[in-house]
């Protein structure tokens, strides 16, 4: 396939708006790699879900399935979904498993649904911790057809992508991704899965103080993934994790699972991805979700800024942005902050740094100019009520702040800047953002923060930090904001016996779709399966679906086989649920 046709396949009017740092996560949906058994797993889960969820899910679920072009019989093709999704202003892209949380959120902010392209194996047909196409396509997509919920999801992504993470969050993400990958690979030794599960559990139990990202992931989990809606005593399901789990979608409504009114308190309640949830939160309506989200956003450094916000960025050890009251934005890895009276009076980054205004990089102030970091005082000048940003040209001259003059600026808290002003930079409204000095020395008490021999000193102008958030202000400033995970989802190597089994699945599907009951062929396949694959239950169930109405010796033989298979505990409920669909 040519690159041009690949682009056409992956990008539409919605996804074309995605920045480059997100596009790199998009993979081509491996549709030809799905086996006939994979399609049968999809069909089984979808038929069971629709039968149960038509009464248990939010009323928009069935309508949403139709609106998003998701069929019962086949795993959906991304191109087909996109043709329909773009009519409601959304799109879907295929990715490889879990992607970094901030990147996941940012996709949502662009109205793009991230769909893990792999599908759960038959061993995990009821539930998988790995993101798969059943969870993403059949869980998330139907509900976004509701415009109020879709806007909540977009807004959640917009706010969530700015949440500041801790180092432990990154450890947790990598541990969960690793567990989800090996758990879905049937060749993984049991000991390896147990070891990876222990790592995840240990991290969950020792996460410490919750970062902004950890809290907003909790809100995401208890709403988008595991949310209930309506009355506390009789709620409906709308969370994708529940909609896509044929096991938990039923048990979650039992009295044994505690139901709690949804509030901002959910941000502090952690979840265990490896187990069914002991409690769930119920929102009265979708509007309440947005109310809680805005309430939480008001607690974030994104809106509060200040010394606490800068310290959060330092602790994250990742690229973040500080925005000052003038609108100038400093993006990089923050390494130091000097505080005074609970306010930041000097901030320092280390390594590549970029300056921006209104999320657009300032010309001449990208990472090439500030490759070794950036530092600047913040606040008012000592003894002067008027902040530099509020000074008129006349005021600036009175206080000795103009081009060509060697001046000394002493800020509240003790930061001193001494040097010759060579230029300034203003925004379109005329507000001064930056003052550049040569032969400049910057000190704090006896500590030297900048020396003349280091070159031009660019000083950001602003009396306070009004915002601090994860990621750069301008997405064009940095080459590698998010790293694509090195560990890829394992491609399962199928044996010849597996391939033969899948060919039987294909034959049964073809017979079903032909509407011509070839009993000789069906009986032959059944006998082959019984001899070669004694524990195969799903294909036997599909055969019974074709012949159960005959009520003859052969249909009884197939039913007896299913009854025998039910003796294996893990198959019992799966088979019973499948037979129930036929009544």
Short mmCIF file of C-alpha atoms in Angstrom, two decimals, residues 307 309-322 330-338 346-353 372-376 449:
data_model
loop_
_atom_site.label_atom_id
_atom_site.label_comp_id
_atom_site.label_asym_id
_atom_site.label_seq_id
_atom_site.Cartn_x
_atom_site.Cartn_y
_atom_site.Cartn_z
CA UNK A 307 4.31 27.91 44.20
CA UNK A 309 1.98 24.33 40.86
CA UNK A 310 5.67 24.87 40.10
CA UNK A 311 6.64 22.31 42.75
CA UNK A 312 4.31 19.76 41.15
CA UNK A 313 6.13 20.23 37.84
CA UNK A 314 9.52 19.83 39.54
CA UNK A 315 8.37 16.58 41.18
CA UNK A 316 7.04 15.22 37.89
CA UNK A 317 10.51 15.42 36.28
CA UNK A 318 8.85 15.78 32.91
CA UNK A 319 8.11 18.54 30.44
CA UNK A 320 5.62 21.01 31.82
CA UNK A 321 4.59 24.62 31.36
CA UNK A 322 4.37 27.62 33.66
CA UNK A 330 7.77 28.74 29.79
CA UNK A 331 7.93 25.05 28.79
CA UNK A 332 10.62 22.59 29.86
CA UNK A 333 11.70 20.38 32.74
CA UNK A 334 11.53 22.50 35.88
CA UNK A 335 14.40 21.91 38.26
CA UNK A 336 14.23 24.70 40.84
CA UNK A 337 11.95 27.29 42.38
CA UNK A 338 12.76 29.95 44.95
CA UNK A 346 12.35 32.62 40.68
CA UNK A 347 11.85 29.59 38.44
CA UNK A 348 14.47 27.52 36.66
CA UNK A 349 14.33 24.82 34.00
CA UNK A 350 17.05 22.44 32.96
CA UNK A 351 17.79 21.38 29.38
CA UNK A 352 15.69 22.24 26.34
CA UNK A 353 13.18 25.01 27.04
CA UNK A 372 20.53 24.57 28.45
CA UNK A 373 17.59 25.82 30.46
CA UNK A 374 15.87 29.06 31.37
CA UNK A 375 15.54 31.03 34.58
CA UNK A 376 13.55 34.12 35.46
CA UNK A 449 21.83 32.51 39.16
#
